[in-house]
Amino acid sequence: MTDALALQPQARVRTDPNHLGHHARAGEGHAKATGRGTGGPSSKRIIVGYGFWIFLLSDIVMFAAFFSAYAVLQTGTAGGPTGAELFDLQNVALETGFLLISSFVCGVAGLALAAKRHLIFQAGMALTFLFGAAFLLLEAREFLDLVDRGAGPTRSAFLSAFFTLVGCHGLHVSAGLLWLLTMMAQVATKGIRPEILRRVLCFSLFWHALDIVWVAVFTVVYLMGSIA
Amino acid sequence: MLGKLTWDAIPLSQPVPLIASGVVGLVILGVLSWIVFGGHLPYLWREWITSVDHKRIGVMYCILALVMLIRGFSDAILMRSQQALAYQSPGYLPPEHYDQIFSAHGTIMIFFGAMPFIIGLMNFVVPLQLGVRDVAFPTLNSVSFWLTATGALLVNVSLVIGEFARTGWWPSPPLSEITYSPGVGVDYYLWAIQISGVGTLMSGVNLVTTILKMRAPGMSYLRMPMFCWTSLASNLLIVAAFPILTATLAMLILDRYLGFHFFTDEAGGNSMMFMNLFWAWGHPEVYILALPAYGIFSEVISTFSGKPLFAYRSMVGATMAIFVLAFMVWLHHFFTMGAGGDVNGIFAVTSMIIAVPTGVKIFDWLFTMYGGRIRLTTPMLWSLAFMITFVVGGATGVLLAIPTADFVLHNSMFLVAHFHNVMVSAVLFGAFAGYTYWFPKAFGFRLDEWWGKTAFWFSVAGYVIVFTPFYVLGLMGMTRRMQHYDVDGWRPWILIAGFGVIVMLVGVICQIVQLVVSIRRRESLRDVTGDPWDGRSLEWATSSPPPVFNFAVMPRVEGEEAYWAIKQRAREQARLRDEPDYEPVEMPLNSPTGFICAFFSTLIGFAMIWHIWWLALVGLAGAFATFVVFAWRDRVEYEIPAASVARINRANRATRAQALEHAERRAA
């Protein structure tokens, strides 16, 4: 058996007459680009960016689960306050503004790094941090205020779902801030290297993805909640 | 200081778990002291625990799975023997313990038996079949494995400290809420699954990226081996489905720990939402496990029939169709929810539609065998048994997909028979086929065929004897999870099932004997060429076991069945290809990150289960510190000089040239 090549002759084996399901020239129409078709493995940068995209998609699926729970439980107020009675749209507008600005400066920081402008990168990241932290502060204030008014997460299923969905986004932002500080320190101590560039790329993808999720939170939770 | 943890947590009054855990503890202690005092620890640390090699990690996944399968099987023995004894009597397992056993059996078999086995095989095989050197993120791969191991550890710790869930393997509220399950059992379940779930998700991201972005030159999508296709589908399902499980269990955790109202029956909570969310993960999970197994059968049947896979493209289509349909059927797990005729009808139809691509697969396998030169090796036997029993399981599945029938059979032994009939035959038979098929690739010697076949016959016979009576019992009205019963008519069938589990036990013992015998006789079972089965895909193009870099030079793929083409050309030209120009190879350095992450995750999990908040914070801080330290590494790769690459590859070329010469002489 070890001698596999001895298993001749193959001629007696009956093959598919039409070679069914096998394309005679399968694969030749594909692009020669690396990573797809016939070009061999992609570059490290593409692999890392792509992998992180896949992770982000999974994260968005997780948010989708929290969104659907919120949609189901929205009416489960158990005689307690509804969204329309609780939400302060002005505060939310401010939060949204801060988050969007932070995303913008984060983009600037990314460009600065690509152009090897250390100082602008660090300044951009610092601003990103400040706006992100301001967003978190506003959110924390909102949460504390709600709890004070007797509308904490244990009050009703609606509030449980609200605090979890919005809080999960807040937790992501907090983790992002930790990551952001780590990246600032890495660039400062290690300089601009390919792996650092890849990490900053992933961080900015993460940060922008949080914006996208926030847009959904803003629309589904706050806007639609206030109208209802 | 220690939260809810007191000496009462150790079940001193219950002999069964105490003796069981005592024995397990002794075995672990024995193994550990053998490792430490035998001086094996440095080797183990260097070569395995800190390894980021996808082959080593794959093997470790499979070892974890094999151990956990034994644990899950011993739970099965307990359940079968309890029911055999519990006719008009309480049996020997009190209800609160029996409930933990069936919950642990399901949890362990799905999450720590089947999942690591399948993920381990994918980890080991996929990069080899794609002709590349490792997965996309090697260190992340190690983290994934160790997080899975953490989950398995936590479930098993519950045997000695505290208790396990009594809610079944899906902890449905309101039973699993703190009001009705105040103990730590459900918490053990939740944290074990959360932690290992993160590991599984990471491994899904890793393998998707590997398959989509890292393939040998020329390996376009429609040239990938079938196992890579099914792995791709399975890992895409992991990426899309596991986050739902994470979110759902997080909601239950919030309910239990902080008094939220997601699934409670008061304050507007909705317990049926748990069912919907859980099975929105749970049904794709079935295919996460089954699809790679289909891939294994495809490889095995094609290899041992000596023919290309019949209708490769329709097989790809069927795989991707199942991948999509997997998300459209979840409601059939609870037709009795009362969603109404229209909703039930739609889900009934989508459930039945899944039988179509599955049927395509069965016919593709049959026609692959048709006209082939079939070799009845152990992997092939597992595949054949699968095709027969799986069709029965699939047919009863279509039966259960009829809502009106489901209202009668729901929660009965018929259902238990059905899902064991599909899960065991697809996933376990597939895993065992893959285990025997790829074992020589992993270790350089084959498994003993005689013991393999004996194990096969006992396992399959036992499996049929256990689960066929369940169908009858279900039709007679027996519900699942009964700790005792008084119905006269059920008794003979339960006793037959009890006998079946003994037959299965013989099969399990034969499997263990097979491994031991094969290791002892490894010299005579040696796979010298690296191609013991006359294989067709690229993993057989390298030596057994493969060098750390898998391939000395990346193979160029020029069609389907990449290795078969290379081999055919060698046979026609009566010589191997010209020796390539060897270049130095860069490989990732080993890293203890995964192990240390798992250590801190174990702390976090244990601390959260027992409400030891400070310890959870310590674990969290430790995990972040590990992340930072890892990020600050300066050297991440090492270089293997061209000379070493050449030496390793020449040795393999020599054996292959010899085999080729031998074949020619035989032909002449």
JSON list of C-alpha atoms in Angstrom, two decimals, chain B residues 254-409:
[
{"chain": "B", "resi": 254, "resn": "LEU", "atom": "CA", "xyz": [-27.55, 39.98, 31.46]},
{"chain": "B", "resi": 255, "resn": "ASP", "atom": "CA", "xyz": [-30.90, 38.52, 32.55]},
{"chain": "B", "resi": 256, "resn": "ARG", "atom": "CA", "xyz": [-29.24, 36.27, 35.07]},
{"chain": "B", "resi": 257, "resn": "TYR", "atom": "CA", "xyz": [-26.58, 38.62, 36.43]},
{"chain": "B", "resi": 258, "resn": "LEU", "atom": "CA", "xyz": [-28.10, 42.08, 36.24]},
{"chain": "B", "resi": 259, "resn": "GLY", "atom": "CA", "xyz": [-31.83, 41.45, 36.27]},
{"chain": "B", "resi": 260, "resn": "PHE", "atom": "CA", "xyz": [-32.54, 42.42, 32.67]},
{"chain": "B", "resi": 261, "resn": "HIS", "atom": "CA", "xyz": [-35.77, 41.27, 31.04]},
{"chain": "B", "resi": 262, "resn": "PHE", "atom": "CA", "xyz": [-34.90, 39.81, 27.65]},
{"chain": "B", "resi": 263, "resn": "PHE", "atom": "CA", "xyz": [-36.36, 36.38, 28.15]},
{"chain": "B", "resi": 264, "resn": "THR", "atom": "CA", "xyz": [-38.19, 36.62, 31.46]},
{"chain": "B", "resi": 265, "resn": "ASP", "atom": "CA", "xyz": [-41.92, 36.11, 31.67]},
{"chain": "B", "resi": 266, "resn": "GLU", "atom": "CA", "xyz": [-42.44, 39.43, 33.41]},
{"chain": "B", "resi": 267, "resn": "ALA", "atom": "CA", "xyz": [-41.81, 43.08, 32.51]},
{"chain": "B", "resi": 268, "resn": "GLY", "atom": "CA", "xyz": [-42.34, 42.52, 28.80]},
{"chain": "B", "resi": 269, "resn": "GLY", "atom": "CA", "xyz": [-39.67, 39.86, 28.22]},
{"chain": "B", "resi": 270, "resn": "ASN", "atom": "CA", "xyz": [-40.17, 37.27, 25.54]},
{"chain": "B", "resi": 271, "resn": "SER", "atom": "CA", "xyz": [-38.90, 33.75, 26.10]},
{"chain": "B", "resi": 272, "resn": "MET", "atom": "CA", "xyz": [-39.75, 32.60, 22.58]},
{"chain": "B", "resi": 273, "resn": "MET", "atom": "CA", "xyz": [-37.30, 35.20, 21.30]},
{"chain": "B", "resi": 274, "resn": "PHE", "atom": "CA", "xyz": [-34.57, 33.06, 22.83]},
{"chain": "B", "resi": 275, "resn": "MET", "atom": "CA", "xyz": [-35.74, 30.10, 20.79]},
{"chain": "B", "resi": 276, "resn": "ASN", "atom": "CA", "xyz": [-35.72, 32.13, 17.59]},
{"chain": "B", "resi": 277, "resn": "LEU", "atom": "CA", "xyz": [-32.29, 33.63, 18.20]},
{"chain": "B", "resi": 278, "resn": "PHE", "atom": "CA", "xyz": [-30.76, 30.42, 19.47]},
{"chain": "B", "resi": 279, "resn": "TRP", "atom": "CA", "xyz": [-31.88, 28.36, 16.50]},
{"chain": "B", "resi": 280, "resn": "ALA", "atom": "CA", "xyz": [-30.95, 31.11, 14.07]},
{"chain": "B", "resi": 281, "resn": "TRP", "atom": "CA", "xyz": [-27.49, 30.02, 15.15]},
{"chain": "B", "resi": 282, "resn": "GLY", "atom": "CA", "xyz": [-28.43, 26.42, 15.92]},
{"chain": "B", "resi": 283, "resn": "HIS", "atom": "CA", "xyz": [-29.55, 25.31, 12.53]},
{"chain": "B", "resi": 284, "resn": "PRO", "atom": "CA", "xyz": [-26.60, 26.77, 10.63]},
{"chain": "B", "resi": 285, "resn": "GLU", "atom": "CA", "xyz": [-24.51, 25.03, 13.29]},
{"chain": "B", "resi": 286, "resn": "VAL", "atom": "CA", "xyz": [-25.80, 21.70, 11.99]},
{"chain": "B", "resi": 287, "resn": "TYR", "atom": "CA", "xyz": [-24.31, 22.54, 8.60]},
{"chain": "B", "resi": 288, "resn": "ILE", "atom": "CA", "xyz": [-21.17, 24.03, 10.10]},
{"chain": "B", "resi": 289, "resn": "LEU", "atom": "CA", "xyz": [-20.56, 20.50, 11.32]},
{"chain": "B", "resi": 290, "resn": "ALA", "atom": "CA", "xyz": [-22.02, 18.52, 8.45]},
{"chain": "B", "resi": 291, "resn": "LEU", "atom": "CA", "xyz": [-20.61, 20.39, 5.43]},
{"chain": "B", "resi": 292, "resn": "PRO", "atom": "CA", "xyz": [-16.93, 19.71, 6.15]},
{"chain": "B", "resi": 293, "resn": "ALA", "atom": "CA", "xyz": [-17.92, 16.09, 6.76]},
{"chain": "B", "resi": 294, "resn": "TYR", "atom": "CA", "xyz": [-19.49, 16.01, 3.29]},
{"chain": "B", "resi": 295, "resn": "GLY", "atom": "CA", "xyz": [-16.18, 17.32, 2.02]},
{"chain": "B", "resi": 296, "resn": "ILE", "atom": "CA", "xyz": [-14.32, 14.51, 3.75]},
{"chain": "B", "resi": 297, "resn": "PHE", "atom": "CA", "xyz": [-16.63, 11.93, 2.18]},
{"chain": "B", "resi": 298, "resn": "SER", "atom": "CA", "xyz": [-16.07, 13.52, -1.20]},
{"chain": "B", "resi": 299, "resn": "GLU", "atom": "CA", "xyz": [-12.30, 13.23, -0.85]},
{"chain": "B", "resi": 300, "resn": "VAL", "atom": "CA", "xyz": [-12.43, 9.69, 0.53]},
{"chain": "B", "resi": 301, "resn": "ILE", "atom": "CA", "xyz": [-14.92, 8.34, -2.00]},
{"chain": "B", "resi": 302, "resn": "SER", "atom": "CA", "xyz": [-13.09, 9.89, -4.93]},
{"chain": "B", "resi": 303, "resn": "THR", "atom": "CA", "xyz": [-9.69, 8.63, -3.77]},
{"chain": "B", "resi": 304, "resn": "PHE", "atom": "CA", "xyz": [-10.79, 5.09, -3.00]},
{"chain": "B", "resi": 305, "resn": "SER", "atom": "CA", "xyz": [-12.81, 4.80, -6.19]},
{"chain": "B", "resi": 306, "resn": "GLY", "atom": "CA", "xyz": [-9.81, 5.93, -8.20]},
{"chain": "B", "resi": 307, "resn": "LYS", "atom": "CA", "xyz": [-11.95, 8.48, -10.02]},
{"chain": "B", "resi": 308, "resn": "PRO", "atom": "CA", "xyz": [-12.45, 12.22, -10.01]},
{"chain": "B", "resi": 309, "resn": "LEU", "atom": "CA", "xyz": [-15.45, 13.35, -8.03]},
{"chain": "B", "resi": 310, "resn": "PHE", "atom": "CA", "xyz": [-18.55, 12.97, -10.19]},
{"chain": "B", "resi": 311, "resn": "ALA", "atom": "CA", "xyz": [-20.16, 16.26, -11.17]},
{"chain": "B", "resi": 312, "resn": "TYR", "atom": "CA", "xyz": [-17.76, 18.43, -9.22]},
{"chain": "B", "resi": 313, "resn": "ARG", "atom": "CA", "xyz": [-19.54, 21.64, -10.17]},
{"chain": "B", "resi": 314, "resn": "SER", "atom": "CA", "xyz": [-22.96, 20.45, -9.10]},
{"chain": "B", "resi": 315, "resn": "MET", "atom": "CA", "xyz": [-21.36, 19.43, -5.80]},
{"chain": "B", "resi": 316, "resn": "VAL", "atom": "CA", "xyz": [-20.03, 22.97, -5.39]},
{"chain": "B", "resi": 317, "resn": "GLY", "atom": "CA", "xyz": [-23.48, 24.31, -6.22]},
{"chain": "B", "resi": 318, "resn": "ALA", "atom": "CA", "xyz": [-25.17, 21.95, -3.78]},
{"chain": "B", "resi": 319, "resn": "THR", "atom": "CA", "xyz": [-22.73, 22.98, -1.04]},
{"chain": "B", "resi": 320, "resn": "MET", "atom": "CA", "xyz": [-23.38, 26.65, -1.54]},
{"chain": "B", "resi": 321, "resn": "ALA", "atom": "CA", "xyz": [-27.14, 26.05, -1.79]},
{"chain": "B", "resi": 322, "resn": "ILE", "atom": "CA", "xyz": [-27.08, 24.32, 1.59]},
{"chain": "B", "resi": 323, "resn": "PHE", "atom": "CA", "xyz": [-25.01, 27.22, 2.90]},
{"chain": "B", "resi": 324, "resn": "VAL", "atom": "CA", "xyz": [-27.75, 29.68, 1.96]},
{"chain": "B", "resi": 325, "resn": "LEU", "atom": "CA", "xyz": [-30.70, 27.49, 2.93]},
{"chain": "B", "resi": 326, "resn": "ALA", "atom": "CA", "xyz": [-29.14, 26.83, 6.35]},
{"chain": "B", "resi": 327, "resn": "PHE", "atom": "CA", "xyz": [-30.35, 30.27, 7.45]},
{"chain": "B", "resi": 328, "resn": "MET", "atom": "CA", "xyz": [-33.92, 29.82, 6.27]},
{"chain": "B", "resi": 329, "resn": "VAL", "atom": "CA", "xyz": [-35.19, 26.91, 8.30]},
{"chain": "B", "resi": 330, "resn": "TRP", "atom": "CA", "xyz": [-34.62, 27.71, 11.97]},
{"chain": "B", "resi": 331, "resn": "LEU", "atom": "CA", "xyz": [-38.28, 27.82, 12.90]},
{"chain": "B", "resi": 332, "resn": "HIS", "atom": "CA", "xyz": [-38.72, 24.09, 12.28]},
{"chain": "B", "resi": 333, "resn": "HIS", "atom": "CA", "xyz": [-37.12, 23.56, 15.68]},
{"chain": "B", "resi": 334, "resn": "PHE", "atom": "CA", "xyz": [-40.26, 24.92, 17.30]},
{"chain": "B", "resi": 335, "resn": "PHE", "atom": "CA", "xyz": [-43.24, 24.53, 15.01]},
{"chain": "B", "resi": 336, "resn": "THR", "atom": "CA", "xyz": [-45.28, 24.20, 18.22]},
{"chain": "B", "resi": 337, "resn": "MET", "atom": "CA", "xyz": [-44.53, 27.82, 19.13]},
{"chain": "B", "resi": 338, "resn": "GLY", "atom": "CA", "xyz": [-47.81, 28.75, 17.51]},
{"chain": "B", "resi": 339, "resn": "ALA", "atom": "CA", "xyz": [-46.58, 30.97, 14.70]},
{"chain": "B", "resi": 340, "resn": "GLY", "atom": "CA", "xyz": [-49.61, 29.97, 12.63]},
{"chain": "B", "resi": 341, "resn": "GLY", "atom": "CA", "xyz": [-50.16, 27.84, 9.56]},
{"chain": "B", "resi": 342, "resn": "ASP", "atom": "CA", "xyz": [-48.61, 30.23, 7.03]},
{"chain": "B", "resi": 343, "resn": "VAL", "atom": "CA", "xyz": [-45.32, 30.69, 8.84]},
{"chain": "B", "resi": 344, "resn": "ASN", "atom": "CA", "xyz": [-45.04, 27.01, 9.69]},
{"chain": "B", "resi": 345, "resn": "GLY", "atom": "CA", "xyz": [-45.86, 26.14, 6.10]},
{"chain": "B", "resi": 346, "resn": "ILE", "atom": "CA", "xyz": [-43.08, 28.30, 4.69]},
{"chain": "B", "resi": 347, "resn": "PHE", "atom": "CA", "xyz": [-40.51, 26.89, 7.07]},
{"chain": "B", "resi": 348, "resn": "ALA", "atom": "CA", "xyz": [-41.72, 23.38, 6.34]},
{"chain": "B", "resi": 349, "resn": "VAL", "atom": "CA", "xyz": [-41.14, 23.93, 2.63]},
{"chain": "B", "resi": 350, "resn": "THR", "atom": "CA", "xyz": [-37.68, 25.48, 3.06]},
{"chain": "B", "resi": 351, "resn": "SER", "atom": "CA", "xyz": [-36.73, 22.60, 5.37]},
{"chain": "B", "resi": 352, "resn": "MET", "atom": "CA", "xyz": [-37.78, 20.06, 2.79]},
{"chain": "B", "resi": 353, "resn": "ILE", "atom": "CA", "xyz": [-35.94, 21.94, 0.03]},
{"chain": "B", "resi": 354, "resn": "ILE", "atom": "CA", "xyz": [-32.65, 21.26, 1.83]},
{"chain": "B", "resi": 355, "resn": "ALA", "atom": "CA", "xyz": [-33.17, 17.62, 0.98]},
{"chain": "B", "resi": 356, "resn": "VAL", "atom": "CA", "xyz": [-32.67, 18.50, -2.69]},
{"chain": "B", "resi": 357, "resn": "PRO", "atom": "CA", "xyz": [-29.03, 19.65, -2.63]},
{"chain": "B", "resi": 358, "resn": "THR", "atom": "CA", "xyz": [-28.32, 16.91, -0.09]},
{"chain": "B", "resi": 359, "resn": "GLY", "atom": "CA", "xyz": [-29.79, 14.39, -2.49]},
{"chain": "B", "resi": 360, "resn": "VAL", "atom": "CA", "xyz": [-27.60, 15.81, -5.26]},
{"chain": "B", "resi": 361, "resn": "LYS", "atom": "CA", "xyz": [-24.62, 15.10, -3.08]},
{"chain": "B", "resi": 362, "resn": "ILE", "atom": "CA", "xyz": [-25.66, 11.52, -2.36]},
{"chain": "B", "resi": 363, "resn": "PHE", "atom": "CA", "xyz": [-26.08, 10.84, -6.08]},
{"chain": "B", "resi": 364, "resn": "ASP", "atom": "CA", "xyz": [-22.76, 12.49, -6.87]},
{"chain": "B", "resi": 365, "resn": "TRP", "atom": "CA", "xyz": [-21.04, 10.15, -4.41]},
{"chain": "B", "resi": 366, "resn": "LEU", "atom": "CA", "xyz": [-22.85, 7.13, -5.81]},
{"chain": "B", "resi": 367, "resn": "PHE", "atom": "CA", "xyz": [-21.89, 7.99, -9.37]},
{"chain": "B", "resi": 368, "resn": "THR", "atom": "CA", "xyz": [-18.33, 8.66, -8.29]},
{"chain": "B", "resi": 369, "resn": "MET", "atom": "CA", "xyz": [-18.20, 5.06, -7.13]},
{"chain": "B", "resi": 370, "resn": "TYR", "atom": "CA", "xyz": [-19.95, 3.76, -10.25]},
{"chain": "B", "resi": 371, "resn": "GLY", "atom": "CA", "xyz": [-17.39, 2.23, -12.56]},
{"chain": "B", "resi": 372, "resn": "GLY", "atom": "CA", "xyz": [-14.54, 2.96, -10.18]},
{"chain": "B", "resi": 373, "resn": "ARG", "atom": "CA", "xyz": [-12.01, 0.57, -8.72]},
{"chain": "B", "resi": 374, "resn": "ILE", "atom": "CA", "xyz": [-13.26, 0.66, -5.17]},
{"chain": "B", "resi": 375, "resn": "ARG", "atom": "CA", "xyz": [-10.93, -0.12, -2.29]},
{"chain": "B", "resi": 376, "resn": "LEU", "atom": "CA", "xyz": [-12.81, -0.94, 0.91]},
{"chain": "B", "resi": 377, "resn": "THR", "atom": "CA", "xyz": [-10.47, 0.69, 3.40]},
{"chain": "B", "resi": 378, "resn": "THR", "atom": "CA", "xyz": [-11.63, 1.93, 6.79]},
{"chain": "B", "resi": 379, "resn": "PRO", "atom": "CA", "xyz": [-12.32, 5.51, 5.63]},
{"chain": "B", "resi": 380, "resn": "MET", "atom": "CA", "xyz": [-14.33, 4.14, 2.72]},
{"chain": "B", "resi": 381, "resn": "LEU", "atom": "CA", "xyz": [-16.35, 1.90, 5.04]},
{"chain": "B", "resi": 382, "resn": "TRP", "atom": "CA", "xyz": [-17.26, 4.89, 7.20]},
{"chain": "B", "resi": 383, "resn": "SER", "atom": "CA", "xyz": [-18.34, 6.73, 4.06]},
{"chain": "B", "resi": 384, "resn": "LEU", "atom": "CA", "xyz": [-20.52, 3.87, 2.86]},
{"chain": "B", "resi": 385, "resn": "ALA", "atom": "CA", "xyz": [-22.16, 3.48, 6.26]},
{"chain": "B", "resi": 386, "resn": "PHE", "atom": "CA", "xyz": [-22.78, 7.20, 6.24]},
{"chain": "B", "resi": 387, "resn": "MET", "atom": "CA", "xyz": [-24.55, 7.12, 2.89]},
{"chain": "B", "resi": 388, "resn": "ILE", "atom": "CA", "xyz": [-26.95, 4.41, 4.02]},
{"chain": "B", "resi": 389, "resn": "THR", "atom": "CA", "xyz": [-27.76, 5.63, 7.51]},
{"chain": "B", "resi": 390, "resn": "PHE", "atom": "CA", "xyz": [-27.78, 9.29, 6.58]},
{"chain": "B", "resi": 391, "resn": "VAL", "atom": "CA", "xyz": [-30.48, 8.73, 4.00]},
{"chain": "B", "resi": 392, "resn": "VAL", "atom": "CA", "xyz": [-32.65, 7.21, 6.74]},
{"chain": "B", "resi": 393, "resn": "GLY", "atom": "CA", "xyz": [-31.91, 10.14, 9.03]},
{"chain": "B", "resi": 394, "resn": "GLY", "atom": "CA", "xyz": [-32.62, 12.59, 6.23]},
{"chain": "B", "resi": 395, "resn": "ALA", "atom": "CA", "xyz": [-35.91, 10.91, 5.39]},
{"chain": "B", "resi": 396, "resn": "THR", "atom": "CA", "xyz": [-37.10, 11.10, 8.99]},
{"chain": "B", "resi": 397, "resn": "GLY", "atom": "CA", "xyz": [-36.02, 14.72, 8.92]},
{"chain": "B", "resi": 398, "resn": "VAL", "atom": "CA", "xyz": [-38.31, 15.42, 6.00]},
{"chain": "B", "resi": 399, "resn": "LEU", "atom": "CA", "xyz": [-41.02, 13.67, 7.97]},
{"chain": "B", "resi": 400, "resn": "LEU", "atom": "CA", "xyz": [-40.41, 15.93, 10.97]},
{"chain": "B", "resi": 401, "resn": "ALA", "atom": "CA", "xyz": [-40.48, 18.94, 8.66]},
{"chain": "B", "resi": 402, "resn": "ILE", "atom": "CA", "xyz": [-44.21, 18.40, 8.17]},
{"chain": "B", "resi": 403, "resn": "PRO", "atom": "CA", "xyz": [-45.67, 20.63, 10.89]},
{"chain": "B", "resi": 404, "resn": "THR", "atom": "CA", "xyz": [-48.70, 18.41, 11.48]},
{"chain": "B", "resi": 405, "resn": "ALA", "atom": "CA", "xyz": [-46.47, 15.40, 12.06]},
{"chain": "B", "resi": 406, "resn": "ASP", "atom": "CA", "xyz": [-44.13, 17.52, 14.13]},
{"chain": "B", "resi": 407, "resn": "PHE", "atom": "CA", "xyz": [-46.91, 18.46, 16.53]},
{"chain": "B", "resi": 408, "resn": "VAL", "atom": "CA", "xyz": [-47.14, 14.75, 17.40]},
{"chain": "B", "resi": 409, "resn": "LEU", "atom": "CA", "xyz": [-43.45, 13.86, 17.30]}
]
